[in-house]
PDB file of C-alpha atoms in Angstrom:
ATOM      1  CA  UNK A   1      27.111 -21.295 -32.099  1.00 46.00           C
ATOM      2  CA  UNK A   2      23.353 -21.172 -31.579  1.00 50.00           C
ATOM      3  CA  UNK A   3      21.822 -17.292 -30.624  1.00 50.00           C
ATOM      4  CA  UNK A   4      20.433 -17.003 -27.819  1.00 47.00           C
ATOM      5  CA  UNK A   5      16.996 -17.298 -27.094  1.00 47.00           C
ATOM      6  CA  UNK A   6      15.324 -13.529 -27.098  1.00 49.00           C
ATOM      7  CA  UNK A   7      13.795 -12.914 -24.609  1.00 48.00           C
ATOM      8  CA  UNK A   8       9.971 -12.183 -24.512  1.00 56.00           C
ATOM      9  CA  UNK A   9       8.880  -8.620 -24.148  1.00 68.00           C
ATOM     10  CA  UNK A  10       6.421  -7.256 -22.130  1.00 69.00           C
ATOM     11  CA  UNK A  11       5.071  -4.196 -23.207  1.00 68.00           C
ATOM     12  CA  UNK A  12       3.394  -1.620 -20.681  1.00 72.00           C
ATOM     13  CA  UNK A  13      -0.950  -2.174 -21.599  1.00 71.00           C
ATOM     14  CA  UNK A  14      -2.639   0.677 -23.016  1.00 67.00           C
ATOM     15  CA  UNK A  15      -4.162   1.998 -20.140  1.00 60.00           C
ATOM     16  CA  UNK A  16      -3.669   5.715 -20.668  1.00 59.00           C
ATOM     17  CA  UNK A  17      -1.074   8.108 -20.008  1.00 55.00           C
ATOM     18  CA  UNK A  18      -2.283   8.858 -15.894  1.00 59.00           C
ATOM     19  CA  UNK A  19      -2.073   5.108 -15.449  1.00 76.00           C
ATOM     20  CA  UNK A  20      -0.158   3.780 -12.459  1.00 82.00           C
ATOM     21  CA  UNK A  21       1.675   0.346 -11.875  1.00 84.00           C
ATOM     22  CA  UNK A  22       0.579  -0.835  -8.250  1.00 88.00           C
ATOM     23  CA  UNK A  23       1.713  -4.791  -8.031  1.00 90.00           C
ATOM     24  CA  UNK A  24       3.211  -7.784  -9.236  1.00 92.00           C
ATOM     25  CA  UNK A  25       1.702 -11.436  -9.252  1.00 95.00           C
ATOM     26  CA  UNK A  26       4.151 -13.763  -8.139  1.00 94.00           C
ATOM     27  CA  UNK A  27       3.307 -17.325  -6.927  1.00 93.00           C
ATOM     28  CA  UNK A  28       0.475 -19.432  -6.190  1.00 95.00           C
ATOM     29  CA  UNK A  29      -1.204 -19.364  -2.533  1.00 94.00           C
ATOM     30  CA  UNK A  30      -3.351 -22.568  -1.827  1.00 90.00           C
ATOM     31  CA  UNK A  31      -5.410 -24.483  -4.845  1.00 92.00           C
ATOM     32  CA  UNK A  32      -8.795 -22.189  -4.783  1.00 89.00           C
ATOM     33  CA  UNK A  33      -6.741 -18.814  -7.007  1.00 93.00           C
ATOM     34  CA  UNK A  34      -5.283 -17.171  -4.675  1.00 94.00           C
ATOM     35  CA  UNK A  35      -2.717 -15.237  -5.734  1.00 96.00           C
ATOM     36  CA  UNK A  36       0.391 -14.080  -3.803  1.00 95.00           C
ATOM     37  CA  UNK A  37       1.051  -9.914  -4.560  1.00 94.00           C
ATOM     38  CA  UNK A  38       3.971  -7.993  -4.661  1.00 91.00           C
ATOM     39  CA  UNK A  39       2.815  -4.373  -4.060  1.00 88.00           C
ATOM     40  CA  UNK A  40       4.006  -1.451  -5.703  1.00 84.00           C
ATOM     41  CA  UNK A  41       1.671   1.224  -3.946  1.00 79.00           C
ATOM     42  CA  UNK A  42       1.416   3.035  -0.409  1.00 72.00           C
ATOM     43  CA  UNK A  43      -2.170   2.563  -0.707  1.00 74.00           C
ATOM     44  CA  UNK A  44      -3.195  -0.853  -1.038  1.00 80.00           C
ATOM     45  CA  UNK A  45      -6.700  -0.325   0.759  1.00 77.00           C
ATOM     46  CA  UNK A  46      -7.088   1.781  -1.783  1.00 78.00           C
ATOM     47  CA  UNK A  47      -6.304   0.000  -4.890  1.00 83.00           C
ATOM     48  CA  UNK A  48      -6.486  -3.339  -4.222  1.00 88.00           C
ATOM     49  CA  UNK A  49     -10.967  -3.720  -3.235  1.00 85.00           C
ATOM     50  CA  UNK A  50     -13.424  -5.549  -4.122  1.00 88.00           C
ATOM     51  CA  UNK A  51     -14.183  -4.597  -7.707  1.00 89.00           C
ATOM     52  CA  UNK A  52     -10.708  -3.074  -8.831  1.00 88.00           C
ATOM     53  CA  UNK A  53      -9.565  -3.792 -12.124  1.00 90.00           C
ATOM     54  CA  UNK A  54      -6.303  -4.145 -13.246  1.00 92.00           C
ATOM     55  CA  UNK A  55      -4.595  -4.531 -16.814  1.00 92.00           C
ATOM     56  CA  UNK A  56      -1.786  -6.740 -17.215  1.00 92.00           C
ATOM     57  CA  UNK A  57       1.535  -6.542 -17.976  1.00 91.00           C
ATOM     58  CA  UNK A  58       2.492  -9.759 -19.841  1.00 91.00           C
ATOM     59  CA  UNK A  59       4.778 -10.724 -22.717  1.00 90.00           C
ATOM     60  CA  UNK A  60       2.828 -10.520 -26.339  1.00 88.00           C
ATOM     61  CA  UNK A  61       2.284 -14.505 -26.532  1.00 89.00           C
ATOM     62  CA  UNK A  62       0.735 -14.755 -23.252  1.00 91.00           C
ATOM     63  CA  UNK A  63      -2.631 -15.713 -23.639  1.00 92.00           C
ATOM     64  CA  UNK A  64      -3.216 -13.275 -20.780  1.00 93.00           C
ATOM     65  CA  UNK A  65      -2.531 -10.564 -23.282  1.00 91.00           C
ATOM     66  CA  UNK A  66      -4.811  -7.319 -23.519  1.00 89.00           C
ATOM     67  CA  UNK A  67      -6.598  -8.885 -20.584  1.00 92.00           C
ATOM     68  CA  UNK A  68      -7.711  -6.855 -17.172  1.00 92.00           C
ATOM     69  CA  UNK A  69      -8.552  -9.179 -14.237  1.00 95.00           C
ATOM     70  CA  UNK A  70     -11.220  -8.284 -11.630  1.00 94.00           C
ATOM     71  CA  UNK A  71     -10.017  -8.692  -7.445  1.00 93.00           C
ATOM     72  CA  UNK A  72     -13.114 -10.540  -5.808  1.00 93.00           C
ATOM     73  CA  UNK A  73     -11.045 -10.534  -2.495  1.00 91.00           C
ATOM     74  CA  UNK A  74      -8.008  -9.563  -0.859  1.00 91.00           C
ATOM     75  CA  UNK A  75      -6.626 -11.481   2.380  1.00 90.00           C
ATOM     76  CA  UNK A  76      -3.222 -11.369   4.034  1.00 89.00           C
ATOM     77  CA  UNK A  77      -1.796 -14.559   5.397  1.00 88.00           C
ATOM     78  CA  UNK A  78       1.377 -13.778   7.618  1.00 85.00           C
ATOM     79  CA  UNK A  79       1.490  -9.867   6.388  1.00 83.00           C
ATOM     80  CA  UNK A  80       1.457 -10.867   2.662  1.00 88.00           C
ATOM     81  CA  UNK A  81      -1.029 -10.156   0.443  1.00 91.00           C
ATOM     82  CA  UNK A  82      -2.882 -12.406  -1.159  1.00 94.00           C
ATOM     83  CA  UNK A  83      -5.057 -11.698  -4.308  1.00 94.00           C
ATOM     84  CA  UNK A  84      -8.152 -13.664  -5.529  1.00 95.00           C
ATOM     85  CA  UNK A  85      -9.445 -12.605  -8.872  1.00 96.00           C
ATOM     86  CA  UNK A  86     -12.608 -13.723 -10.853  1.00 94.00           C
ATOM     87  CA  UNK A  87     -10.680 -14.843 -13.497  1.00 95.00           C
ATOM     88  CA  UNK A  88      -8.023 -16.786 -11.656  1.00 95.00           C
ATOM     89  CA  UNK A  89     -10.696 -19.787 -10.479  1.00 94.00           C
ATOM     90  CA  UNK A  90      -7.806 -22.618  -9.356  1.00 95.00           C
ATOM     91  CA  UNK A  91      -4.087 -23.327  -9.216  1.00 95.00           C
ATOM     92  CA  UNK A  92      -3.796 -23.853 -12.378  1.00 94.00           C
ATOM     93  CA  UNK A  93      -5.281 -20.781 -13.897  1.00 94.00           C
ATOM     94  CA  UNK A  94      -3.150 -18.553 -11.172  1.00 95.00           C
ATOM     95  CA  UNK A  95       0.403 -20.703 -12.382  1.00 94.00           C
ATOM     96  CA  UNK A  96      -0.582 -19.274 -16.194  1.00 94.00           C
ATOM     97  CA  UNK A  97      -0.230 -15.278 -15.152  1.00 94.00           C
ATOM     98  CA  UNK A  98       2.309 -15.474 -12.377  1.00 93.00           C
ATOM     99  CA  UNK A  99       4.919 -12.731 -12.789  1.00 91.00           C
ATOM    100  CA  UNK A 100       2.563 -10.158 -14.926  1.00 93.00           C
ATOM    101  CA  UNK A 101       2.400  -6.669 -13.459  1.00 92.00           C
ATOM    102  CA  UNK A 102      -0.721  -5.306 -12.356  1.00 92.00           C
ATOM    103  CA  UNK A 103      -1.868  -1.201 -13.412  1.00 90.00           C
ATOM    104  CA  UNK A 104      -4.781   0.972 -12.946  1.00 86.00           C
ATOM    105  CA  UNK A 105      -6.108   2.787 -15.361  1.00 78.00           C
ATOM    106  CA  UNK A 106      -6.619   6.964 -15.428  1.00 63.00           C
ATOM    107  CA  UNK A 107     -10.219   6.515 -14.127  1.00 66.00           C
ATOM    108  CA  UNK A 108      -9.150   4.509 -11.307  1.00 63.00           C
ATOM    109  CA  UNK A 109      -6.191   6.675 -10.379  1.00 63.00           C
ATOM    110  CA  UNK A 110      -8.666   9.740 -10.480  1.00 63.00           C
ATOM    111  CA  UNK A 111     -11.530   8.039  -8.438  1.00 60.00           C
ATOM    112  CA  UNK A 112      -9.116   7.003  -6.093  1.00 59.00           C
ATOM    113  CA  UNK A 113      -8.007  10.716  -5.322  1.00 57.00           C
ATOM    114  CA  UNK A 114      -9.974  10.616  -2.340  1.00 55.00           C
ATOM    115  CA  UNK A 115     -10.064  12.987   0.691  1.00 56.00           C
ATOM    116  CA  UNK A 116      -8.103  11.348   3.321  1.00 60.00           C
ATOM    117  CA  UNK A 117      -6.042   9.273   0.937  1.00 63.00           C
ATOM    118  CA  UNK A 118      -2.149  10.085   1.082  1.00 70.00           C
ATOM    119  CA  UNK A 119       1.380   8.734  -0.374  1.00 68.00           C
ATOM    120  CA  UNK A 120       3.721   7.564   2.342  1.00 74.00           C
ATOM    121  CA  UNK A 121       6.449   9.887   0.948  1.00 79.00           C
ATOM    122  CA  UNK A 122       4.005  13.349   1.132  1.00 83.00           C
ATOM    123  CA  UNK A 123       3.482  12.644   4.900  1.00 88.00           C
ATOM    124  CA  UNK A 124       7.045  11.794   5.642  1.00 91.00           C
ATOM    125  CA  UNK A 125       8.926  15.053   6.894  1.00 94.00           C
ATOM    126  CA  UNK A 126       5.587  16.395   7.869  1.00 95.00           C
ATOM    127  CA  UNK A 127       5.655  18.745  11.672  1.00 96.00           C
ATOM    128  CA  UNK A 128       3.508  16.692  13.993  1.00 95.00           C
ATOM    129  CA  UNK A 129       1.270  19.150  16.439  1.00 94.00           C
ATOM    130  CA  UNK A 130      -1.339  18.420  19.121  1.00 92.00           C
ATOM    131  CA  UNK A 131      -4.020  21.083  19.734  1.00 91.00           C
ATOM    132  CA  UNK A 132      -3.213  23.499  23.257  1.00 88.00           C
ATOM    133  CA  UNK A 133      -6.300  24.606  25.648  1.00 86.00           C
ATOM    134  CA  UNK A 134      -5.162  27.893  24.343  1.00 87.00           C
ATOM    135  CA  UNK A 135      -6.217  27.611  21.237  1.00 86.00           C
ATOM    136  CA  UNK A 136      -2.255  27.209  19.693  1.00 87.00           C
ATOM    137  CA  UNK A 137      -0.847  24.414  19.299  1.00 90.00           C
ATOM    138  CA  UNK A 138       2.723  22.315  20.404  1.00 91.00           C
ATOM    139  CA  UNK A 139       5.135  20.423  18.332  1.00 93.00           C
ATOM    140  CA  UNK A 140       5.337  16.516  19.339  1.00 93.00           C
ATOM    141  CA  UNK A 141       8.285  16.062  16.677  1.00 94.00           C
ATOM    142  CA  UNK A 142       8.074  15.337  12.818  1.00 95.00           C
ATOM    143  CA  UNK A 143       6.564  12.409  10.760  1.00 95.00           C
ATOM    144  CA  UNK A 144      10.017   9.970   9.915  1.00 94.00           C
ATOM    145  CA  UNK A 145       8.074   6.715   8.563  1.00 91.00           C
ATOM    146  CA  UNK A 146       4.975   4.924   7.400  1.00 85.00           C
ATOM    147  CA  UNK A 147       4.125   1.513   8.246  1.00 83.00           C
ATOM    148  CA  UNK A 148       1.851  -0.728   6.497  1.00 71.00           C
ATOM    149  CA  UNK A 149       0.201  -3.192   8.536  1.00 65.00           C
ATOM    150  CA  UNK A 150      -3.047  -5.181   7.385  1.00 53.00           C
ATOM    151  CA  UNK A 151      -4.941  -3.669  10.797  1.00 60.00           C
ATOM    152  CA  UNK A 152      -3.724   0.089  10.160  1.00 68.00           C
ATOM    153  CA  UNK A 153      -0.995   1.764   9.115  1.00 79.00           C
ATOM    154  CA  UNK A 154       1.427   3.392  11.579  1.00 87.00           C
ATOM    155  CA  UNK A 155       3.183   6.638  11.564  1.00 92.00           C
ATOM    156  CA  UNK A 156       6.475   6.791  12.821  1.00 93.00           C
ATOM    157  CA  UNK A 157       7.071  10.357  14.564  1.00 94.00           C
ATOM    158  CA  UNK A 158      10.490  11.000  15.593  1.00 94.00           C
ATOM    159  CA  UNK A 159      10.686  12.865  18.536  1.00 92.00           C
ATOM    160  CA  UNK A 160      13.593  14.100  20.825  1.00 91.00           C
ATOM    161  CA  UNK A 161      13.191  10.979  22.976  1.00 89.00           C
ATOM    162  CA  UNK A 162      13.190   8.176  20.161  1.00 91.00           C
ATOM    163  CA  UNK A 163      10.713   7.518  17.729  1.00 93.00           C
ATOM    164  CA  UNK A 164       6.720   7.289  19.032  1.00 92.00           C
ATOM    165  CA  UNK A 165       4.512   4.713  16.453  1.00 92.00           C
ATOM    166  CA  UNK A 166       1.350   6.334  16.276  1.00 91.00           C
ATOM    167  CA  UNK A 167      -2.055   4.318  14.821  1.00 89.00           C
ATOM    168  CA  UNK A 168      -2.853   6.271  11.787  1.00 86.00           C
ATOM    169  CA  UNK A 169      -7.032   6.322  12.402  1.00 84.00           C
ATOM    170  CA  UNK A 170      -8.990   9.669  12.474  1.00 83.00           C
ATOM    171  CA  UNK A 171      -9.519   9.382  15.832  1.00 86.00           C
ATOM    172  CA  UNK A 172      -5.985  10.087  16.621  1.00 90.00           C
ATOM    173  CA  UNK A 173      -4.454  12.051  13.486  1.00 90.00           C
ATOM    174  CA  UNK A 174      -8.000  14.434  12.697  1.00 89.00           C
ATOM    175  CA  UNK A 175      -6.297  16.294  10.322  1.00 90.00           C
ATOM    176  CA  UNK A 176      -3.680  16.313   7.637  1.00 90.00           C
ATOM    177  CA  UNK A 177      -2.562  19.335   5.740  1.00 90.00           C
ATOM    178  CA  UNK A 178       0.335  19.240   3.351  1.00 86.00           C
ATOM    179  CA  UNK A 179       0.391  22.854   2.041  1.00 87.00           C
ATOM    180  CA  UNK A 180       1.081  23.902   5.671  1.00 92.00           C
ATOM    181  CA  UNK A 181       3.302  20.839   6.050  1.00 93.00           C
ATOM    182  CA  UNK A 182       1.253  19.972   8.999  1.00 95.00           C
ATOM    183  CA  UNK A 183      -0.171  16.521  10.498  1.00 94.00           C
ATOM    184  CA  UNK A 184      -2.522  17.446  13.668  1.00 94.00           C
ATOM    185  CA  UNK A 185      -2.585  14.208  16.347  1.00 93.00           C
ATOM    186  CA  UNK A 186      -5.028  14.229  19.463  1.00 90.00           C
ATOM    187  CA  UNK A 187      -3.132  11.527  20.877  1.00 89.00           C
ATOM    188  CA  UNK A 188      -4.118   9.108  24.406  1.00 88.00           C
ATOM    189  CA  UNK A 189      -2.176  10.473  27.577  1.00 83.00           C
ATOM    190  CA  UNK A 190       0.807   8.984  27.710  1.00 82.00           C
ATOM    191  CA  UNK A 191       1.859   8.246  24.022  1.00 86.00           C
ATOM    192  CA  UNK A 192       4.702  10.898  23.539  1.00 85.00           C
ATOM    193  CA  UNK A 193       5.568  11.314  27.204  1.00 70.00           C
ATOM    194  CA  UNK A 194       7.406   8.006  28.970  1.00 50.00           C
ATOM    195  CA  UNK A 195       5.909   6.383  25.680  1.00 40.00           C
ATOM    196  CA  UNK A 196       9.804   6.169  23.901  1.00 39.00           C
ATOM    197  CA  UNK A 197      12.482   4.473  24.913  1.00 34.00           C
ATOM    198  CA  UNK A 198      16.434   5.296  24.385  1.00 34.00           C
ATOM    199  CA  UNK A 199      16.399   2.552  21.678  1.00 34.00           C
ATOM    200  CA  UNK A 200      14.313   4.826  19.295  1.00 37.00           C
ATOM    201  CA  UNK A 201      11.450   3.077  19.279  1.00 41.00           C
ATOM    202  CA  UNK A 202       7.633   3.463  21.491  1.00 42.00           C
ATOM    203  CA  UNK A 203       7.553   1.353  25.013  1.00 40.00           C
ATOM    204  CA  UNK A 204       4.288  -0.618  24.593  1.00 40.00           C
ATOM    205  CA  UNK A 205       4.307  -1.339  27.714  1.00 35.00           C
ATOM    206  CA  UNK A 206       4.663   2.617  29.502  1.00 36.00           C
ATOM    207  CA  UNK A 207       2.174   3.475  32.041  1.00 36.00           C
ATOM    208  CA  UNK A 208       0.977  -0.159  32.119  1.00 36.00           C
TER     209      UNK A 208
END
């Protein structure tokens, strides 16, 4: 009886201890390179610009190996991501690397520490608090959920009347502070009071 075939291996590139794994490639999109993405990050407006570099994850007789491809663009077509890299000009160059993994390297991870810049699962958990005349300051409920949306991302608060979604732009969330465990909203009139519904999730159409 004939062994198996083994199969091909794949090790992780040598892109330094810090490095992080943030995607997948995993079918063609189109004939000009684009590249459909599987994403393995809560910050893909922060990892996946203009610019970025990523090394790849491929078996050792790819000829893809020891490579790092360069994003030119990034476009999402029906909320998924698709990828266009300088490397990857046509169809045919995109069906040769489909199914490598996609990492950033230490320098990459560092620069993008950025103010402002948070993992889904440090804001989840989080008291949400709006600002009083006063000066104090009153609990609205408690961050449950973040949803990624190519527009904005969302923050689910759960609150004793259902769950409020809550557009996660400075103008409405000014402030977020983890060592007090604190995310400060300024929302519009309305949002967390006939805003949720018994179903547990916001009434888009309260006040209207």
């Amino acid at each position: 009886m004939a062994d198996a075939p083994k199969r091909a291996q794949a090790p992780r590139p040598a892109s330094g201890a810090g490095s992080l794994r943030v995607g997948r490639l995993t079918k063609p999109h189109g004939l000009k390179g684009g590249v459909k993405l599987e994403m393995f990050t809560d910050n893909p407006d922060l990892r996946f610009v203009p610019g970025a570099k990523f090394h790849l994850q491929v078996p050792e007789d790819s000829p893809w190996f020891g490579q790092t491809i360069e994003l030119r663009e990034l476009r999402w077509f029906n909320s998924m991501p698709v990828g266009f890299f300088a490397e990857l000009p046509d169809r045919t160059a995109v069906e040769s690397i489909v199914r490598a993994i996609l990492w950033i390297d230490e320098d990459a991870v560092a620069a993008g520490s950025e103010e402002n810049a948070w993992y889904a699962h440090e804001l989840v958990g989080l008291d949400v608090v709006q600002p009083r005349e006063d000066g104090g300051t009153e609990k609205l409920g408690t961050v449950a959920e973040v949803q990624h949306f190519p527009a904005q991302d969302l923050l689910a608060v759960q609150t004793p009347n259902g769950v409020v979604l809550v557009p996660f732009v400075e103008a409405i969330v000014p402030s977020v502070d983890l060592e007090a465990g604190i995310v400060t909203m300024t929302p519009p009139a309305g949002l967390f009071g006939d805003g949720a519904i018994e179903d547990g999730t916001q009434n888009p159409g309260a006040g209207a």
